Coordinates of C-alpha atoms and ligand atoms in Angstrom, one line a residue:
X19 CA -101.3 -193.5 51.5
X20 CA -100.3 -191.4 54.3
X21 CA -96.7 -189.8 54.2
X22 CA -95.1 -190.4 57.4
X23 CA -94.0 -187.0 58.9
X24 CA -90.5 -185.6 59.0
X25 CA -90.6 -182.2 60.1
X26 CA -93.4 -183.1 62.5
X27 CA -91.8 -186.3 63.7
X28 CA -91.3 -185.3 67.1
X29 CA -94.1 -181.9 67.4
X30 CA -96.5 -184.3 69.4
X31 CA -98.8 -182.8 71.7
X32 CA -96.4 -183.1 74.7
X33 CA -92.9 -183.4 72.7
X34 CA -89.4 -183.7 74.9
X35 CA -88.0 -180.7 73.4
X36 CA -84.0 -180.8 75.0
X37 CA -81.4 -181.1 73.4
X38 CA -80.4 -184.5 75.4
X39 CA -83.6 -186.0 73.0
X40 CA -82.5 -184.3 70.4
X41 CA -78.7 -186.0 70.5
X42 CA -80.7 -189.2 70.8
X43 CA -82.4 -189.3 68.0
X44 CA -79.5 -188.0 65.3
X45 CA -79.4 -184.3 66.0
X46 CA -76.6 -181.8 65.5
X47 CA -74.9 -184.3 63.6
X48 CA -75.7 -182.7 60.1
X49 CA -74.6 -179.4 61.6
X50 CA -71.1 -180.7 62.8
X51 CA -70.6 -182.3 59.2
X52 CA -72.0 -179.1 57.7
X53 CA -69.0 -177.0 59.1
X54 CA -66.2 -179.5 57.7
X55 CA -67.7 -178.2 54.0
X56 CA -66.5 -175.6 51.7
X57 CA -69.5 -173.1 52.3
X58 CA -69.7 -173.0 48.2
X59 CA -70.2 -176.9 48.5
X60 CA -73.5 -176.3 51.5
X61 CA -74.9 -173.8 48.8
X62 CA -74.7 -176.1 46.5
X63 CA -76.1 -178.9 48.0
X64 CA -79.0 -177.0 48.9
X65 CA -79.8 -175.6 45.8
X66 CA -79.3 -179.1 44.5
X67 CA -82.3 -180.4 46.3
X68 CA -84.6 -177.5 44.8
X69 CA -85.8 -176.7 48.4
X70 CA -88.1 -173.3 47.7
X71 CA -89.2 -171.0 50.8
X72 CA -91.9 -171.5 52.6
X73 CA -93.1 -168.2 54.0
X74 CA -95.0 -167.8 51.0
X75 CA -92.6 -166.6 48.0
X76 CA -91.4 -169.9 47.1
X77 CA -88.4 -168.5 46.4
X78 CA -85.2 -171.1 46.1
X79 CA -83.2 -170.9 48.9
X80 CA -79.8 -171.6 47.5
X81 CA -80.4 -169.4 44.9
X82 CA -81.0 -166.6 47.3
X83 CA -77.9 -167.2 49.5
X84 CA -76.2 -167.4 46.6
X85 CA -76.8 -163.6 46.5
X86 CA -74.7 -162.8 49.2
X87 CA -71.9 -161.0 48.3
X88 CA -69.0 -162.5 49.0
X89 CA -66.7 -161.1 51.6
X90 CA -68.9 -157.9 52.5
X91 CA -68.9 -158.2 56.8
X92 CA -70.7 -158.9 58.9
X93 CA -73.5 -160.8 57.0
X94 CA -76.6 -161.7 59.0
X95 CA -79.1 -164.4 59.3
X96 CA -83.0 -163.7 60.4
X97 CA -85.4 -166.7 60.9
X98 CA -89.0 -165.0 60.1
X99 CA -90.9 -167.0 62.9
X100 CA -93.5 -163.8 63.3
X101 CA -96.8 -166.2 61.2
X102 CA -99.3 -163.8 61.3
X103 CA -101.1 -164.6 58.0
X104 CA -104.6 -165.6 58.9
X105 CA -104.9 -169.6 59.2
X106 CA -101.4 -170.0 58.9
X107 CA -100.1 -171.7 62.3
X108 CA -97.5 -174.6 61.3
X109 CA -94.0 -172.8 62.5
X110 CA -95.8 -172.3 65.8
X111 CA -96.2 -176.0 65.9
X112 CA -92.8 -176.5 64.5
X113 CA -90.7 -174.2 66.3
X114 CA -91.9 -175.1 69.8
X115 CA -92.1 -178.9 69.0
X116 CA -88.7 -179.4 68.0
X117 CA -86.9 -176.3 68.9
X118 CA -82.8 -177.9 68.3
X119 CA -84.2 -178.7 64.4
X120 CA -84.8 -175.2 63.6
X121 CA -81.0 -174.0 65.9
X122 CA -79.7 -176.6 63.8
X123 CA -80.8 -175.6 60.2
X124 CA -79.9 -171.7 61.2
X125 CA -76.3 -173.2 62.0
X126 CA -76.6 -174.5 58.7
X127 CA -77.7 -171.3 56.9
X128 CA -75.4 -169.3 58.7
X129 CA -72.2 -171.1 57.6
X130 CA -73.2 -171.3 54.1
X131 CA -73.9 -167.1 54.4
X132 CA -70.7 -166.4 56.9
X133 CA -72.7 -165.0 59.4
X134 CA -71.6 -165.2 62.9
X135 CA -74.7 -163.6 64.3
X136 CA -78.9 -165.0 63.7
X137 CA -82.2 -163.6 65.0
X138 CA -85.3 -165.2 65.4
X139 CA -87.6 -162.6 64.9
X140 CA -90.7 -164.3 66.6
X141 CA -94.7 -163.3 66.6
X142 CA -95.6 -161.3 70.1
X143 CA -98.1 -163.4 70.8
X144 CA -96.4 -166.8 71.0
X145 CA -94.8 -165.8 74.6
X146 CA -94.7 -170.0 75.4
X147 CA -92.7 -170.6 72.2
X148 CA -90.1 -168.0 72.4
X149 CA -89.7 -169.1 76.1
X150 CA -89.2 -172.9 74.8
X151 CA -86.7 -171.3 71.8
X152 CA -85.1 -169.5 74.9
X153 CA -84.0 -172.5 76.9
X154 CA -83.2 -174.4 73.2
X155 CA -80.4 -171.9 72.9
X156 CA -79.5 -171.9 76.3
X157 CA -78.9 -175.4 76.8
X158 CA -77.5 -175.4 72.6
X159 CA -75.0 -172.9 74.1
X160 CA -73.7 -175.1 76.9
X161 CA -73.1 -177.9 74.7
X162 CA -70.9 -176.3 72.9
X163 CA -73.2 -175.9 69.4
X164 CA -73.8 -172.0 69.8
X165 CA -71.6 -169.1 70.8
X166 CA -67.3 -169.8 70.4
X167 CA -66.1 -172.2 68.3
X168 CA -69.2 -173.8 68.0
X169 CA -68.4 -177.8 67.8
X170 CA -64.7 -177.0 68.5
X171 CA -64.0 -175.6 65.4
X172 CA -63.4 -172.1 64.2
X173 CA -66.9 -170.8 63.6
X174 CA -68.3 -168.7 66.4
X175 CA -72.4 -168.0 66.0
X176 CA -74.8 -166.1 68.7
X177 CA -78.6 -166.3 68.3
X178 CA -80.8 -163.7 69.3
X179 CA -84.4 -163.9 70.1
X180 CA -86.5 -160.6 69.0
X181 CA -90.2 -160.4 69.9
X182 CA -92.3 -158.8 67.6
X183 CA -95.1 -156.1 68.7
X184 CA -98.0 -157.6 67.3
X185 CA -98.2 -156.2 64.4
X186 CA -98.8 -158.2 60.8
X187 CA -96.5 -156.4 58.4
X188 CA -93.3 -157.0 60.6
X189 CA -93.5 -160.5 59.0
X190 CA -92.4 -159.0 55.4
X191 CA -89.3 -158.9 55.3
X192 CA -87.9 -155.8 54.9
X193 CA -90.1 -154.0 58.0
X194 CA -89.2 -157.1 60.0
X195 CA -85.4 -155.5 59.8
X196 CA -86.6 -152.4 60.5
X197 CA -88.3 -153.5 63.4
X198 CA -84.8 -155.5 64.9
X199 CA -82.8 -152.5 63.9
X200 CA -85.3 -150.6 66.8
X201 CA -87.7 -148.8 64.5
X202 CA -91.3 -148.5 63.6
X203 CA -92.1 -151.8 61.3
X204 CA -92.0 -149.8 57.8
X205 CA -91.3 -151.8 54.9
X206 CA -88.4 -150.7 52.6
X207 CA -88.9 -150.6 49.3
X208 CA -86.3 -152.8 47.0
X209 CA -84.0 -153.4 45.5
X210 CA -81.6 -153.2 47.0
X211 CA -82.7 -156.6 48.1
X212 CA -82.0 -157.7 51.8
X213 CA -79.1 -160.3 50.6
X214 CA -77.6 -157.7 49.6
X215 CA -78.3 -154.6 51.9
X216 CA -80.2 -155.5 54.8
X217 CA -79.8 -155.3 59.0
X218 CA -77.9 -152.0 59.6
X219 CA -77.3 -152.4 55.0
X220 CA -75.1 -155.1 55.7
X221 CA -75.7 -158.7 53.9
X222 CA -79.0 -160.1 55.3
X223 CA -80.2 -163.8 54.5
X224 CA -84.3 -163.8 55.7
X225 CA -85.9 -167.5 56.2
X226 CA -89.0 -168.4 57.4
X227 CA -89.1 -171.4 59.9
X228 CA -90.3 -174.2 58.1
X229 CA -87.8 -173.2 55.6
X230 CA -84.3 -173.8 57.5
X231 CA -86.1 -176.8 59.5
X232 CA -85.6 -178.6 56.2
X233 CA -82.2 -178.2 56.0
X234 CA -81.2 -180.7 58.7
X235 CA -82.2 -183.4 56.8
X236 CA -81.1 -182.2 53.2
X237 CA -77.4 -182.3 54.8
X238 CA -77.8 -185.6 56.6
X239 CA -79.3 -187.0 53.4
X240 CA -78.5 -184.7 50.3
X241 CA -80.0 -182.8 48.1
X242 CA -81.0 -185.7 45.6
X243 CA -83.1 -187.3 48.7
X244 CA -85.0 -184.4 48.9
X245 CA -85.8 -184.0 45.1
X246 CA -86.9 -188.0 45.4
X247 CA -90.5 -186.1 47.0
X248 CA -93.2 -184.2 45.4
X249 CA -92.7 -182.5 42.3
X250 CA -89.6 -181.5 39.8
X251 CA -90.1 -177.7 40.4
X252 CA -91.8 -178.2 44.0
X253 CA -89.5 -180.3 45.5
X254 CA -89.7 -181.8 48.5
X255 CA -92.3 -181.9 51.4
X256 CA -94.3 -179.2 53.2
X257 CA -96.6 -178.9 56.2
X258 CA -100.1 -177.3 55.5
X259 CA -103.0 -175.6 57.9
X260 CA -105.8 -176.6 57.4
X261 CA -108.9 -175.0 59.0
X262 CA -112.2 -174.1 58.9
X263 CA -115.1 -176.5 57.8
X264 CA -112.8 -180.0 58.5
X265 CA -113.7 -182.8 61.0
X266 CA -110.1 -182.6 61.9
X267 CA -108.5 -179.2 61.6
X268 CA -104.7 -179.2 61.8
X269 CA -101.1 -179.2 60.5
X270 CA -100.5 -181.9 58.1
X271 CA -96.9 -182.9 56.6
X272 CA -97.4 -184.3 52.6
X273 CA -95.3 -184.2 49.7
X274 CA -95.5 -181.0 47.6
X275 CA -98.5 -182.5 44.8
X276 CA -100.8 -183.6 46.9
X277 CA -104.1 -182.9 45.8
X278 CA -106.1 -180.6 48.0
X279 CA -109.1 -183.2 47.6
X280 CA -107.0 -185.5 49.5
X281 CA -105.7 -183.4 51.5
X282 CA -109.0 -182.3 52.9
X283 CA -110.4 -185.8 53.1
X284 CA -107.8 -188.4 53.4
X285 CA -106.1 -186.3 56.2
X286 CA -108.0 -183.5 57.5
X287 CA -111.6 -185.6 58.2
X288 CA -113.4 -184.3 55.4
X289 CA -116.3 -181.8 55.4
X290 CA -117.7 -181.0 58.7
X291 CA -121.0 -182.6 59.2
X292 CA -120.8 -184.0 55.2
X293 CA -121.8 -180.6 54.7
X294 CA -120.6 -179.6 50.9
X295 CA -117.6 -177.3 50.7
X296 CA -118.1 -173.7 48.6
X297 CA -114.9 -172.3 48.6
X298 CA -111.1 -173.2 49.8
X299 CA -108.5 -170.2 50.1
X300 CA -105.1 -172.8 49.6
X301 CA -102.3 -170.3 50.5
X302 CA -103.3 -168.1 53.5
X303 CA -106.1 -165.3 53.2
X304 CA -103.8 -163.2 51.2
X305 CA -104.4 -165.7 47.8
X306 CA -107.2 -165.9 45.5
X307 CA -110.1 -168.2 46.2
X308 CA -110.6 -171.7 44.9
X309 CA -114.3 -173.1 44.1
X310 CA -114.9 -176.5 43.5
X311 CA -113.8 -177.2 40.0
X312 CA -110.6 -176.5 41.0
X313 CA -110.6 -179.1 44.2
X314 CA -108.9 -181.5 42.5
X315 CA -105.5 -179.4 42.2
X316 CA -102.1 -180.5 42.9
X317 CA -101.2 -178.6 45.8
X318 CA -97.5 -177.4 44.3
X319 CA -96.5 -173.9 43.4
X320 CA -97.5 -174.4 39.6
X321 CA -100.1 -176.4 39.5
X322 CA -102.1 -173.9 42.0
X323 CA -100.8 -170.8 39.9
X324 CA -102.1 -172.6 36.9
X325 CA -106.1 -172.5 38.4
X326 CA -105.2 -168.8 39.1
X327 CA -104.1 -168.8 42.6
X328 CA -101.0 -169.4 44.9
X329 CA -99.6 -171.6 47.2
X330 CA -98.6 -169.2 49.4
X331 CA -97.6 -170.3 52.8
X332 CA -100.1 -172.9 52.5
X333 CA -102.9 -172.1 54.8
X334 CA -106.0 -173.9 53.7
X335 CA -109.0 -172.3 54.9
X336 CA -112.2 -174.5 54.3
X337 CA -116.0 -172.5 53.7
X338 CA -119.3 -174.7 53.1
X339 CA -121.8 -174.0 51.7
X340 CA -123.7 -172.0 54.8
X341 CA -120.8 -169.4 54.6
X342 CA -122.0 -166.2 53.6
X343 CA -119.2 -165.2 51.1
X344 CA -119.8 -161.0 51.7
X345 CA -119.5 -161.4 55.5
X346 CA -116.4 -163.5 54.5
X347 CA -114.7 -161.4 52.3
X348 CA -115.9 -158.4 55.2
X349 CA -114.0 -160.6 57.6
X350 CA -110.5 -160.6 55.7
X351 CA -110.7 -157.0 54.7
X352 CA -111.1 -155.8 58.0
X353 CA -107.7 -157.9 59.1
X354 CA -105.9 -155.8 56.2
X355 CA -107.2 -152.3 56.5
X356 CA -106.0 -153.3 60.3
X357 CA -102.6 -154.2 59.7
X358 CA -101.7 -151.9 56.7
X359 CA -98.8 -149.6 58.3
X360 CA -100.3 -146.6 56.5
X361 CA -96.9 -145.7 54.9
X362 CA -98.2 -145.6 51.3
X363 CA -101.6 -143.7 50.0
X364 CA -103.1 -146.5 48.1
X365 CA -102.9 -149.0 50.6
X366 CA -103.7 -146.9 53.9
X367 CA -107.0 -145.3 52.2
X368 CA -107.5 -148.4 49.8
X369 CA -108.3 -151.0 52.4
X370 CA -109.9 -148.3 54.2
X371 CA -112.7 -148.0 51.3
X372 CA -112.8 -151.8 50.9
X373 CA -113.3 -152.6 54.0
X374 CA -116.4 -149.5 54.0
X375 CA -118.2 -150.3 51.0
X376 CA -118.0 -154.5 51.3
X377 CA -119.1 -153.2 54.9
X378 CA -122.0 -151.5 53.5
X379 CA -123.1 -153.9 51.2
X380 CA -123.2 -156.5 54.7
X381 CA -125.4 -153.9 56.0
X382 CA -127.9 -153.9 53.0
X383 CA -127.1 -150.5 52.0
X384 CA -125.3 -151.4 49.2
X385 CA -125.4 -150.3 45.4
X386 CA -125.3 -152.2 42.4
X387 CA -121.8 -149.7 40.9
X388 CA -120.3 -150.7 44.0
X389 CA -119.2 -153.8 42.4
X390 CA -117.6 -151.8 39.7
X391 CA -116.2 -149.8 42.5
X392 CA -114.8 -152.4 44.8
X393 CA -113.0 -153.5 41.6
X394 CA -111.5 -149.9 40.3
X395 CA -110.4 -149.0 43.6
X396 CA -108.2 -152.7 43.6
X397 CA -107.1 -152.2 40.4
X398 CA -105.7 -148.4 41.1
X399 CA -103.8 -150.4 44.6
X400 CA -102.4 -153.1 42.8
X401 CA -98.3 -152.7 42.5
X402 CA -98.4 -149.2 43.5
X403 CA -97.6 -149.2 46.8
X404 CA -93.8 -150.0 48.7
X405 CA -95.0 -153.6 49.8
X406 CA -97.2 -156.4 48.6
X407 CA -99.6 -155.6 51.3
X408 CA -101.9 -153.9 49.4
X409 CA -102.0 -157.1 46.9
X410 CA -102.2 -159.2 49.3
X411 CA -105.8 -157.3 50.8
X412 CA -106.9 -156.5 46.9
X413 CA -106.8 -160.4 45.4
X414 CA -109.0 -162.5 47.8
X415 CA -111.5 -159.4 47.2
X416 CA -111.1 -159.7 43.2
X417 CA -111.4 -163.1 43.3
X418 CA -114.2 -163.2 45.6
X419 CA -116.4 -160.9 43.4
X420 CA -115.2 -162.7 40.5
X421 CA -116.4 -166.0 41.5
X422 CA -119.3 -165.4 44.0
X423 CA -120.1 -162.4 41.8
X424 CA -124.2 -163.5 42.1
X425 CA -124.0 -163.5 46.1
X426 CA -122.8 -159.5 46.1
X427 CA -125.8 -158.9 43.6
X428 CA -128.1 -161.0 45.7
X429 CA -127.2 -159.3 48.7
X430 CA -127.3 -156.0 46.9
X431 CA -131.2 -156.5 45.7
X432 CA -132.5 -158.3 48.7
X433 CA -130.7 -156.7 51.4
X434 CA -130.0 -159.7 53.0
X435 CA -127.4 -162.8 52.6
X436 CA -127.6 -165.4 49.9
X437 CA -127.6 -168.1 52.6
X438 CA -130.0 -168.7 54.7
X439 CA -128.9 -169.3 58.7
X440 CA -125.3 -168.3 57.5
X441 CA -122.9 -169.3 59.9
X442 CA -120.3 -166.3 59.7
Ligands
LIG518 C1 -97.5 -158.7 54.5 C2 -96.5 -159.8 54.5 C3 -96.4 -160.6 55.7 C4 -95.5 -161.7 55.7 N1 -95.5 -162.5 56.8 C5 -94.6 -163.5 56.9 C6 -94.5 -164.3 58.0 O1 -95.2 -164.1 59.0 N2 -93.6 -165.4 58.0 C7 -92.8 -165.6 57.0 O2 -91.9 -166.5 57.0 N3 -92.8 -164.8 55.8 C8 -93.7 -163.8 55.8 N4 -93.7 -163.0 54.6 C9 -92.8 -163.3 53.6 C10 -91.4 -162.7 53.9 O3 -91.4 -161.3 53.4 C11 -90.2 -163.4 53.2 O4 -90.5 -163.6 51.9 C12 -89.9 -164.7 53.8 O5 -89.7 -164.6 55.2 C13 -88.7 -165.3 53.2 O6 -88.4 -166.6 53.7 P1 -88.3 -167.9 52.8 O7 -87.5 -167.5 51.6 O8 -87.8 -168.9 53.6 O9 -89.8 -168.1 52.4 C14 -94.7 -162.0 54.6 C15 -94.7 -161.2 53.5 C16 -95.7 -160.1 53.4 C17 -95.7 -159.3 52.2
LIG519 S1 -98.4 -151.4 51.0 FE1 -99.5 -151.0 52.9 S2 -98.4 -152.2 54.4 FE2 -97.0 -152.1 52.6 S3 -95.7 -150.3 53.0 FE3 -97.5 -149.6 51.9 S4 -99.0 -148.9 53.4 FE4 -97.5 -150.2 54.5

């Protein structure tokens, strides 16, 4: 059955996105009642409803604000709306739909942290969305929910939009301060973590989008609510992208659990053309691939570790069957030799000979050690670099020449795809 929306409610295609709509339908109410709790009590309740991150860690969010050390100021909150990761595109949807939800759960996050000061680090390209955020604030600030004594009471909390250059890597977390601190986007390495040492090494509290949308409604309804959806380590709800080889491509809301079968057919229109499906990344490009034995899995942080991938910030990119898996895997390496900020070895000359020899191999000029190769040069990448970048670029290549190990050979012997007409 379908799941009826919550985050998504009110991101239509033309959504009323002021905050006179949002009073109307129950808005800034949780915030209010928020600031009348002990901050102890808001960490708590938070943690109570097992709500785990959602740009891709899955990290618990109480758990991480309960890092904070207490009485170190000023402490600082940074929404991480900069979604770069290829086929990832629900906060865009989210943030500009419903604009007052996400000023509303930074509120939120920033009394539970004691932070008097957010940023909403937001992705270049998405000039419309900051300019909707913009005029969110704006009108939040005239009503007396942002700047002094927000709600009449004695919190006082600014929000400042930050527009990012364009550039992938400023979405981790520790080059995204960087970048608001004025600098080139290099990633730091840690510890020390950013709750503890983070914008300008004071106390810094990172969440991604989807992340403090949620917390609107875990306040209005509590944390036990939440925990009553999807599973007992995956709590609660999450919205997924799906693209690629679906009649209806999209962002779709459902309980952490879901199976990605269902998800794929029950929501997203099922295979384009009835075409069969070869391959479906779950968690953004940066996670191993899944083939269809594993189709059936329960789209929650375990059960997708468990087939030997990861949630990730659930981007589900669907391939059928005329997908030419080298020019794929060509595709994604490109985007990450691209992005790397060239700040470690491994990673700046790493993707650099991925992307050449996978390159080579799409050419027909490939040899049959280059497998072998592809694979030591991962392996020698693989936690030795200050980010998880180079990770990120090395597993969808592993796992692609683990499972589609016979299209590389193919290609390697014939000169020439696997697939015949391939699409990509
Ligand atoms: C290369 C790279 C890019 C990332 N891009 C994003 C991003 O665009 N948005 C995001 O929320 N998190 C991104 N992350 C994850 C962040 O570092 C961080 O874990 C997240 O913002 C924390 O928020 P959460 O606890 O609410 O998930 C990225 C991580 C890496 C390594
Ligand atoms: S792993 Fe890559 S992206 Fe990350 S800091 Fe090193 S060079 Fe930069």
């Amino acid at each position: 059955m379908a799941f009826k929306p919550i985050l998504l409610k009110y991101c239509t295609d033309n959504p009323d996105t002021s905050v006179d709509y949002y009073l109307f339908h129950g808005g800034y109410i949780a915030a209010e009642k928020t600031l009348d709790m002990p901050r102890s009590d808001v960490i708590e309740e938070v943690k109570k409803s097992g709500l785990r991150g959602r740009g891709g860690a899955g990290f618990p969010t109480g758990v991480k604000w309960g890092f904070v050390p207490k009485g170190v100021l000023p402490t600082y909150l940074v929404c991480n709306a900069d979604e770069s990761e290829p086929g990832t595109c629900k906060d865009r949807q989210l943030l500009s739909g419903d604009p007052h939800a996400l000023i509303e759960g930074i509120i939120i996050a920033c009394w539970a942290i004691c932070a008097n000061q957010a940023f909403i680090y937001i992705r270049g390209e998405m000039g419309p969305e900051a300019k909707v955020l913009e005029k969110a604030i704006d009108e939040a600030r005239r009503k007396g929910f942002l700047g002094d004594k927000i709600f009449g009471k004695n919190f006082s909390l600014e929000i400042t939009i930050t527009r990012g250059g364009g550039a992938y890597i400023c979405g981790e977390e520790t080059s995204q301060l960087t970048s608001i601190e004025g600098n080139r986007g290099y990633p730091r390495l840690k510890p020390p973590f950013p709750a503890v040492q983070g914008l300008w090494s004071q106390p810094t509290i990172i969440n991604n989008v989807e992340t403090l949308m949620n917390l609107p409604h875990i306040m209005n309804n509590g944390g036990e609510w939440y925990r009553g959806f999807g599973t007992e380590k995956s709590p609660g709800f999450k919205v997924f992208s799906v693209s690629g080889h679906v009649n209806k491509p999209g962002n779709y809301e459902v309980p952490l659990g879901v199976r990605l079968d269902e998800l794929i057919n029950d929501y997203a229109g099922g295979p384009l053309n009835d075409i069969p499906l070869k391959a479906i990344i779950p968690g953004g490009s940066s996670v191993p691939v899944l083939t269809k034995k594993d189709f059936d899995v329960e789209l929650d942080y375990e059960s997708v570790a468990e087939r030997g991938s990861m949630l990730g910030s659930g981007a589900v990119i669907v391939m059928n069957e005329n997908v030419c898996m080298v020019s794929a895997i060509l595709n994604l390496i490109r985007f990450y030799h691209h992005e790397s900020c060239g700040q470690c070895t491994p990673c700046r000359e790493g993707t650099g000979w991925l992307e050449k020899i996978i390159h080579r191999i799409a050419k027909g000029k490939g040899r049959m050690e280059d497998l072998d190769l592809l694979e030591n040069i991962g392996n020698n990448m693989v936690g030795n670099t200050v980010c998880v970048l180079a990770d990120a670029a090395v597993m969808p290549v592993q796992s692609f020449l683990k499972k589609f190990r016979h299209e590389f050979e193919y290609f390697i012997e014939n000169k020439k795809s696997m697939v015949e007409n391939p699409i990509n």
